[in-house]
Amino acid sequence: KQEVTQIPAALSVPEGENLVLNCSFTDSAIYNLQWFRQDPGKGLTSLLLIQSSQREQTSGRLNASLDKSSGRSTLYIAASQPGDSATYLCAPGGDDYKLSFGAGTTVTVRA
Amino acid sequence: DAGITQSPRHKVTETGTPVTLRCHQTENHRYMYWYRQDPGHGLRLIHYSYGVKDTDKGEVSDGYSVSRSKTEDFLLTLESATSSQTSVYFCAISVLASAQGEAFFGQGTRLTVV
């Protein structure tokens, strides 16, 4: 069974600071890995998808890296803004594209 | 959101009653999933489907059943609701061809069992 750990559980930073969110997983036999954002009381929004053969993926201020062999992924958010405040979820995908989720990192960006 | 609609969005039901949640997609994707989200547990897979009439269990399937008679609809049934099934339920799809398995989620159904 895939176990996913996200560290830290919560993070509070001043606006403009760069964010580093860590994810580790126990089974390296993954198909892909996704990062999601979830606002309170809302659904999940896909941020980035990294295929198992890729090392990183970028979208605007977001960059995600993947080290499949060591079971780690990191999400970097550059120049954080108050609108980045949310919970960020890491989800490695296995067979049949089933996702396993970590508990998330709750980010607060202070204006 | 890949055209995913969940219904109802909110429901309160009594212990022991059956409840059915519906997930509808508009784009004929093959893979569909039901997850539940609880504080302290994150999201956990209940059941999933890889085609019409093709379903399989996830990690927390006890007390739940599913059906998929059409590509676009995936139904989750709580056979006899219990308070432990109070949760937020999310439906998801995987987009294979162009999006390489990227998952998209519905807005969720908040279920309260009293």
PDB file of C-alpha atoms in Angstrom:
ATOM      1  CA  LYS A   1       0.000   0.000   0.000  1.00  0.00           C
ATOM      2  CA  GLN A   2       1.366   3.371  -1.003  1.00  0.00           C
ATOM      3  CA  GLU A   3       2.045   5.661   1.966  1.00  0.00           C
ATOM      4  CA  VAL A   4       2.407   9.380   1.269  1.00  0.00           C
ATOM      5  CA  THR A   5       3.876  11.869   3.707  1.00  0.00           C
ATOM      6  CA  GLN A   6       3.849  15.623   3.279  1.00  0.00           C
ATOM      7  CA  ILE A   7       6.102  17.885   5.282  1.00  0.00           C
ATOM      8  CA  PRO A   8       5.510  20.380   6.762  1.00  0.00           C
ATOM      9  CA  ALA A   9       1.850  19.957   7.711  1.00  0.00           C
ATOM     10  CA  ALA A  10       1.447  23.729   7.855  1.00  0.00           C
ATOM     11  CA  LEU A  11       3.460  26.709   6.720  1.00  0.00           C
ATOM     12  CA  SER A  12       3.034  30.446   7.243  1.00  0.00           C
ATOM     13  CA  VAL A  13       5.178  32.884   5.278  1.00  0.00           C
ATOM     14  CA  PRO A  14       5.174  36.602   4.425  1.00  0.00           C
ATOM     15  CA  GLU A  15       4.183  37.614   0.934  1.00  0.00           C
ATOM     16  CA  GLY A  16       7.001  37.390  -1.576  1.00  0.00           C
ATOM     17  CA  GLU A  17       8.800  34.504   0.058  1.00  0.00           C
ATOM     18  CA  ASN A  18       9.417  31.303  -1.905  1.00  0.00           C
ATOM     19  CA  LEU A  19       7.604  28.174  -0.767  1.00  0.00           C
ATOM     20  CA  VAL A  20       9.029  24.647  -0.652  1.00  0.00           C
ATOM     21  CA  LEU A  21       6.598  21.784  -0.067  1.00  0.00           C
ATOM     22  CA  ASN A  22       7.899  18.255   0.342  1.00  0.00           C
ATOM     23  CA  CYS A  23       6.282  14.935  -0.454  1.00  0.00           C
ATOM     24  CA  SER A  24       7.626  11.438   0.081  1.00  0.00           C
ATOM     25  CA  PHE A  25       6.094   8.121  -0.943  1.00  0.00           C
ATOM     26  CA  THR A  26       6.990   4.521  -0.151  1.00  0.00           C
ATOM     27  CA  ASP A  27       6.375   2.692  -3.452  1.00  0.00           C
ATOM     28  CA  SER A  28       8.478   3.983  -6.326  1.00  0.00           C
ATOM     29  CA  ALA A  29       6.506   1.983  -8.913  1.00  0.00           C
ATOM     30  CA  ILE A  30       4.370   4.952  -9.888  1.00  0.00           C
ATOM     31  CA  TYR A  31       2.903   5.967 -13.225  1.00  0.00           C
ATOM     32  CA  ASN A  32       2.817   9.676 -12.508  1.00  0.00           C
ATOM     33  CA  LEU A  33       2.538  12.176  -9.678  1.00  0.00           C
ATOM     34  CA  GLN A  34       0.155  15.096  -9.376  1.00  0.00           C
ATOM     35  CA  TRP A  35       0.080  18.156  -7.197  1.00  0.00           C
ATOM     36  CA  PHE A  36      -3.304  19.606  -6.315  1.00  0.00           C
ATOM     37  CA  ARG A  37      -4.544  22.700  -4.587  1.00  0.00           C
ATOM     38  CA  GLN A  38      -7.628  22.674  -2.363  1.00  0.00           C
ATOM     39  CA  ASP A  39      -9.322  25.757  -0.986  1.00  0.00           C
ATOM     40  CA  PRO A  40     -11.506  25.383   2.140  1.00  0.00           C
ATOM     41  CA  GLY A  41     -14.799  23.674   1.351  1.00  0.00           C
ATOM     42  CA  LYS A  42     -13.894  23.249  -2.303  1.00  0.00           C
ATOM     43  CA  GLY A  43     -12.796  20.516  -4.653  1.00  0.00           C
ATOM     44  CA  LEU A  44      -9.295  19.714  -5.840  1.00  0.00           C
ATOM     45  CA  THR A  45      -7.634  21.711  -8.596  1.00  0.00           C
ATOM     46  CA  SER A  46      -4.838  20.056 -10.538  1.00  0.00           C
ATOM     47  CA  LEU A  47      -1.646  22.147 -10.525  1.00  0.00           C
ATOM     48  CA  LEU A  48       1.012  19.979 -12.117  1.00  0.00           C
ATOM     49  CA  LEU A  49       1.372  16.460 -13.441  1.00  0.00           C
ATOM     50  CA  ILE A  50       4.779  14.804 -13.670  1.00  0.00           C
ATOM     51  CA  GLN A  51       5.150  11.586 -15.610  1.00  0.00           C
ATOM     52  CA  SER A  52       7.320   8.904 -14.011  1.00  0.00           C
ATOM     53  CA  SER A  53       9.943   9.401 -16.722  1.00  0.00           C
ATOM     54  CA  GLN A  54      10.217  13.131 -16.071  1.00  0.00           C
ATOM     55  CA  ARG A  55      12.362  14.933 -13.514  1.00  0.00           C
ATOM     56  CA  GLU A  56      10.401  18.165 -13.277  1.00  0.00           C
ATOM     57  CA  GLN A  57       7.468  20.156 -14.574  1.00  0.00           C
ATOM     58  CA  THR A  58       6.870  23.896 -14.557  1.00  0.00           C
ATOM     59  CA  SER A  59       3.809  26.093 -14.816  1.00  0.00           C
ATOM     60  CA  GLY A  60       4.203  29.808 -14.210  1.00  0.00           C
ATOM     61  CA  ARG A  61       5.482  30.342 -10.667  1.00  0.00           C
ATOM     62  CA  LEU A  62       5.139  26.645  -9.872  1.00  0.00           C
ATOM     63  CA  ASN A  63       7.829  24.037 -10.340  1.00  0.00           C
ATOM     64  CA  ALA A  64       7.605  20.417  -9.265  1.00  0.00           C
ATOM     65  CA  SER A  65      10.471  17.959  -9.186  1.00  0.00           C
ATOM     66  CA  LEU A  66      10.335  14.190  -8.994  1.00  0.00           C
ATOM     67  CA  ASP A  67      12.966  11.738  -7.791  1.00  0.00           C
ATOM     68  CA  LYS A  68      11.156   8.498  -8.356  1.00  0.00           C
ATOM     69  CA  SER A  69      13.918   6.183  -7.158  1.00  0.00           C
ATOM     70  CA  SER A  70      14.093   7.864  -3.759  1.00  0.00           C
ATOM     71  CA  GLY A  71      10.320   8.393  -3.544  1.00  0.00           C
ATOM     72  CA  ARG A  72      10.361  12.175  -3.314  1.00  0.00           C
ATOM     73  CA  SER A  73       8.708  15.127  -4.962  1.00  0.00           C
ATOM     74  CA  THR A  74       9.010  18.811  -4.163  1.00  0.00           C
ATOM     75  CA  LEU A  75       6.707  21.653  -5.131  1.00  0.00           C
ATOM     76  CA  TYR A  76       8.288  25.101  -5.350  1.00  0.00           C
ATOM     77  CA  ILE A  77       6.129  28.214  -5.472  1.00  0.00           C
ATOM     78  CA  ALA A  78       8.064  31.358  -6.302  1.00  0.00           C
ATOM     79  CA  ALA A  79       7.262  34.817  -4.954  1.00  0.00           C
ATOM     80  CA  SER A  80       4.251  33.734  -2.919  1.00  0.00           C
ATOM     81  CA  GLN A  81       1.052  35.799  -2.853  1.00  0.00           C
ATOM     82  CA  PRO A  82      -1.886  35.819  -0.412  1.00  0.00           C
ATOM     83  CA  GLY A  83      -3.932  34.093  -3.113  1.00  0.00           C
ATOM     84  CA  ASP A  84      -1.604  31.094  -2.817  1.00  0.00           C
ATOM     85  CA  SER A  85      -3.053  30.366   0.626  1.00  0.00           C
ATOM     86  CA  ALA A  86      -4.601  26.887   0.406  1.00  0.00           C
ATOM     87  CA  THR A  87      -3.906  23.246   1.147  1.00  0.00           C
ATOM     88  CA  TYR A  88      -1.549  21.534  -1.291  1.00  0.00           C
ATOM     89  CA  LEU A  89      -1.877  17.803  -1.875  1.00  0.00           C
ATOM     90  CA  CYS A  90       0.626  15.407  -3.389  1.00  0.00           C
ATOM     91  CA  ALA A  91      -0.734  12.296  -5.110  1.00  0.00           C
ATOM     92  CA  PRO A  92       1.393   9.594  -6.741  1.00  0.00           C
ATOM     93  CA  GLY A  93      -0.539   7.566  -9.307  1.00  0.00           C
ATOM     94  CA  GLY A  94      -0.270   3.797  -9.589  1.00  0.00           C
ATOM     95  CA  ASP A  95      -1.874   1.087 -11.684  1.00  0.00           C
ATOM     96  CA  ASP A  96      -5.220   2.019 -13.231  1.00  0.00           C
ATOM     97  CA  TYR A  97      -4.176   5.608 -12.473  1.00  0.00           C
ATOM     98  CA  LYS A  98      -5.393   5.301  -8.897  1.00  0.00           C
ATOM     99  CA  LEU A  99      -4.092   8.102  -6.712  1.00  0.00           C
ATOM    100  CA  SER A 100      -2.783   7.888  -3.170  1.00  0.00           C
ATOM    101  CA  PHE A 101      -2.891  11.084  -1.176  1.00  0.00           C
ATOM    102  CA  GLY A 102      -0.883  12.687   1.531  1.00  0.00           C
ATOM    103  CA  ALA A 103      -2.603  14.681   4.284  1.00  0.00           C
ATOM    104  CA  GLY A 104      -1.484  17.898   2.648  1.00  0.00           C
ATOM    105  CA  THR A 105       0.424  21.028   3.546  1.00  0.00           C
ATOM    106  CA  THR A 106      -1.698  24.011   4.579  1.00  0.00           C
ATOM    107  CA  VAL A 107      -0.088  27.237   3.409  1.00  0.00           C
ATOM    108  CA  THR A 108      -0.848  30.712   4.707  1.00  0.00           C
ATOM    109  CA  VAL A 109       0.733  33.675   2.913  1.00  0.00           C
ATOM    110  CA  ARG A 110       0.577  36.839   5.026  1.00  0.00           C
ATOM    111  CA  ALA A 111       0.110  40.164   3.268  1.00  0.00           C
TER     112      ALA A 111
ATOM    113  CA  ASP B   1     -13.016  20.632 -14.335  1.00  0.00           C
ATOM    114  CA  ALA B   2     -13.325  18.241 -17.324  1.00  0.00           C
ATOM    115  CA  GLY B   3     -17.107  18.395 -17.216  1.00  0.00           C
ATOM    116  CA  ILE B   4     -17.675  16.529 -13.935  1.00  0.00           C
ATOM    117  CA  THR B   5     -20.908  17.075 -12.045  1.00  0.00           C
ATOM    118  CA  GLN B   6     -21.722  15.546  -8.680  1.00  0.00           C
ATOM    119  CA  SER B   7     -25.221  15.369  -7.238  1.00  0.00           C
ATOM    120  CA  PRO B   8     -26.471  16.108  -4.729  1.00  0.00           C
ATOM    121  CA  ARG B   9     -23.939  18.620  -3.417  1.00  0.00           C
ATOM    122  CA  HIS B  10     -25.227  18.330   0.131  1.00  0.00           C
ATOM    123  CA  LYS B  11     -27.323  15.648   1.823  1.00  0.00           C
ATOM    124  CA  VAL B  12     -28.446  14.824   5.326  1.00  0.00           C
ATOM    125  CA  THR B  13     -29.770  11.317   5.849  1.00  0.00           C
ATOM    126  CA  GLU B  14     -30.718   9.045   8.706  1.00  0.00           C
ATOM    127  CA  THR B  15     -28.760   6.064   9.928  1.00  0.00           C
ATOM    128  CA  GLY B  16     -29.826   2.862   8.204  1.00  0.00           C
ATOM    129  CA  THR B  17     -31.179   4.435   5.027  1.00  0.00           C
ATOM    130  CA  PRO B  18     -29.698   3.776   1.582  1.00  0.00           C
ATOM    131  CA  VAL B  19     -28.128   6.738  -0.198  1.00  0.00           C
ATOM    132  CA  THR B  20     -26.971   7.100  -3.796  1.00  0.00           C
ATOM    133  CA  LEU B  21     -24.538   9.719  -5.008  1.00  0.00           C
ATOM    134  CA  ARG B  22     -24.174  10.439  -8.694  1.00  0.00           C
ATOM    135  CA  CYS B  23     -21.163  11.445 -10.725  1.00  0.00           C
ATOM    136  CA  HIS B  24     -21.715  12.556 -14.299  1.00  0.00           C
ATOM    137  CA  GLN B  25     -19.066  13.356 -16.888  1.00  0.00           C
ATOM    138  CA  THR B  26     -19.562  14.829 -20.326  1.00  0.00           C
ATOM    139  CA  GLU B  27     -16.418  13.627 -22.123  1.00  0.00           C
ATOM    140  CA  ASN B  28     -16.607   9.806 -22.203  1.00  0.00           C
ATOM    141  CA  HIS B  29     -13.480   9.133 -20.166  1.00  0.00           C
ATOM    142  CA  ARG B  30     -12.936   5.502 -19.313  1.00  0.00           C
ATOM    143  CA  TYR B  31     -11.618   5.765 -15.743  1.00  0.00           C
ATOM    144  CA  MET B  32     -13.777   7.117 -12.923  1.00  0.00           C
ATOM    145  CA  TYR B  33     -13.202   7.076  -9.170  1.00  0.00           C
ATOM    146  CA  TRP B  34     -14.944   7.728  -5.866  1.00  0.00           C
ATOM    147  CA  TYR B  35     -12.882   9.084  -2.951  1.00  0.00           C
ATOM    148  CA  ARG B  36     -13.856  10.202   0.510  1.00  0.00           C
ATOM    149  CA  GLN B  37     -12.112  12.948   2.442  1.00  0.00           C
ATOM    150  CA  ASP B  38     -11.989  13.005   6.220  1.00  0.00           C
ATOM    151  CA  PRO B  39      -9.947  15.108   8.639  1.00  0.00           C
ATOM    152  CA  GLY B  40      -6.820  13.241   9.634  1.00  0.00           C
ATOM    153  CA  HIS B  41      -7.145  10.721   6.801  1.00  0.00           C
ATOM    154  CA  GLY B  42      -6.817  12.754   3.644  1.00  0.00           C
ATOM    155  CA  LEU B  43      -8.496  11.348   0.549  1.00  0.00           C
ATOM    156  CA  ARG B  44      -9.034   7.609   0.336  1.00  0.00           C
ATOM    157  CA  LEU B  45     -10.230   5.565  -2.637  1.00  0.00           C
ATOM    158  CA  ILE B  46     -13.587   3.826  -2.203  1.00  0.00           C
ATOM    159  CA  HIS B  47     -14.242   2.250  -5.620  1.00  0.00           C
ATOM    160  CA  TYR B  48     -13.227   2.890  -9.172  1.00  0.00           C
ATOM    161  CA  SER B  49     -14.311   1.958 -12.683  1.00  0.00           C
ATOM    162  CA  TYR B  50     -12.287   1.252 -15.799  1.00  0.00           C
ATOM    163  CA  GLY B  51     -15.224   0.914 -18.166  1.00  0.00           C
ATOM    164  CA  VAL B  52     -18.948   0.244 -18.407  1.00  0.00           C
ATOM    165  CA  LYS B  53     -19.824  -2.501 -15.922  1.00  0.00           C
ATOM    166  CA  ASP B  54     -16.113  -2.796 -14.963  1.00  0.00           C
ATOM    167  CA  THR B  55     -15.534  -1.772 -11.363  1.00  0.00           C
ATOM    168  CA  ASP B  56     -13.146  -2.634  -8.556  1.00  0.00           C
ATOM    169  CA  LYS B  57     -12.692  -1.948  -4.874  1.00  0.00           C
ATOM    170  CA  GLY B  58     -10.455   0.646  -3.314  1.00  0.00           C
ATOM    171  CA  GLU B  59      -9.016   0.732   0.177  1.00  0.00           C
ATOM    172  CA  VAL B  60     -12.236   1.688   2.034  1.00  0.00           C
ATOM    173  CA  SER B  61     -14.972  -0.133   0.115  1.00  0.00           C
ATOM    174  CA  ASP B  62     -16.864  -1.798   2.985  1.00  0.00           C
ATOM    175  CA  GLY B  63     -20.450  -0.535   3.157  1.00  0.00           C
ATOM    176  CA  TYR B  64     -20.348   0.922  -0.358  1.00  0.00           C
ATOM    177  CA  SER B  65     -21.317  -0.360  -3.772  1.00  0.00           C
ATOM    178  CA  VAL B  66     -21.024   1.192  -7.226  1.00  0.00           C
ATOM    179  CA  SER B  67     -22.545   0.855 -10.625  1.00  0.00           C
ATOM    180  CA  ARG B  68     -21.631   2.058 -14.062  1.00  0.00           C
ATOM    181  CA  SER B  69     -24.217   1.228 -16.699  1.00  0.00           C
ATOM    182  CA  LYS B  70     -23.235   4.125 -18.973  1.00  0.00           C
ATOM    183  CA  THR B  71     -19.844   5.666 -19.674  1.00  0.00           C
ATOM    184  CA  GLU B  72     -20.919   9.046 -18.387  1.00  0.00           C
ATOM    185  CA  ASP B  73     -22.427   8.022 -15.032  1.00  0.00           C
ATOM    186  CA  PHE B  74     -20.801   6.437 -11.992  1.00  0.00           C
ATOM    187  CA  LEU B  75     -23.076   5.866  -9.004  1.00  0.00           C
ATOM    188  CA  LEU B  76     -21.972   5.330  -5.420  1.00  0.00           C
ATOM    189  CA  THR B  77     -24.465   3.702  -3.049  1.00  0.00           C
ATOM    190  CA  LEU B  78     -24.256   3.521   0.702  1.00  0.00           C
ATOM    191  CA  GLU B  79     -26.283   0.422   1.324  1.00  0.00           C
ATOM    192  CA  SER B  80     -27.256   1.297   4.918  1.00  0.00           C
ATOM    193  CA  ALA B  81     -25.769   4.610   5.977  1.00  0.00           C
ATOM    194  CA  THR B  82     -23.842   4.821   9.237  1.00  0.00           C
ATOM    195  CA  SER B  83     -22.465   7.821  11.113  1.00  0.00           C
ATOM    196  CA  SER B  84     -18.929   6.753  10.150  1.00  0.00           C
ATOM    197  CA  GLN B  85     -19.873   7.454   6.533  1.00  0.00           C
ATOM    198  CA  THR B  86     -20.361  11.139   7.264  1.00  0.00           C
ATOM    199  CA  SER B  87     -17.775  12.623   4.953  1.00  0.00           C
ATOM    200  CA  VAL B  88     -17.105  14.632   1.840  1.00  0.00           C
ATOM    201  CA  TYR B  89     -17.244  12.451  -1.263  1.00  0.00           C
ATOM    202  CA  PHE B  90     -15.338  13.314  -4.412  1.00  0.00           C
ATOM    203  CA  CYS B  91     -15.672  11.860  -7.863  1.00  0.00           C
ATOM    204  CA  ALA B  92     -12.689  11.961 -10.213  1.00  0.00           C
ATOM    205  CA  ILE B  93     -11.782  10.976 -13.758  1.00  0.00           C
ATOM    206  CA  SER B  94      -8.450  10.240 -15.414  1.00  0.00           C
ATOM    207  CA  VAL B  95      -7.847  11.754 -18.810  1.00  0.00           C
ATOM    208  CA  LEU B  96      -5.604   9.345 -20.657  1.00  0.00           C
ATOM    209  CA  ALA B  97      -4.930  10.333 -24.245  1.00  0.00           C
ATOM    210  CA  SER B  98      -3.881  13.950 -24.280  1.00  0.00           C
ATOM    211  CA  ALA B  99      -3.387  14.446 -20.542  1.00  0.00           C
ATOM    212  CA  GLN B 100      -1.433  11.256 -19.780  1.00  0.00           C
ATOM    213  CA  GLY B 101      -3.555  10.104 -16.910  1.00  0.00           C
ATOM    214  CA  GLU B 102      -4.131  13.487 -15.295  1.00  0.00           C
ATOM    215  CA  ALA B 103      -6.933  13.339 -12.748  1.00  0.00           C
ATOM    216  CA  PHE B 104      -9.699  15.890 -12.432  1.00  0.00           C
ATOM    217  CA  PHE B 105     -12.115  16.132  -9.557  1.00  0.00           C
ATOM    218  CA  GLY B 106     -15.717  17.125  -9.081  1.00  0.00           C
ATOM    219  CA  GLN B 107     -16.776  19.704  -6.511  1.00  0.00           C
ATOM    220  CA  GLY B 108     -17.707  17.142  -3.903  1.00  0.00           C
ATOM    221  CA  THR B 109     -20.806  15.968  -2.031  1.00  0.00           C
ATOM    222  CA  ARG B 110     -21.037  16.699   1.662  1.00  0.00           C
ATOM    223  CA  LEU B 111     -22.947  13.838   3.313  1.00  0.00           C
ATOM    224  CA  THR B 112     -24.097  13.904   6.915  1.00  0.00           C
ATOM    225  CA  VAL B 113     -25.558  10.777   8.489  1.00  0.00           C
ATOM    226  CA  VAL B 114     -27.563  11.501  11.656  1.00  0.00           C
TER     227      VAL B 114
END
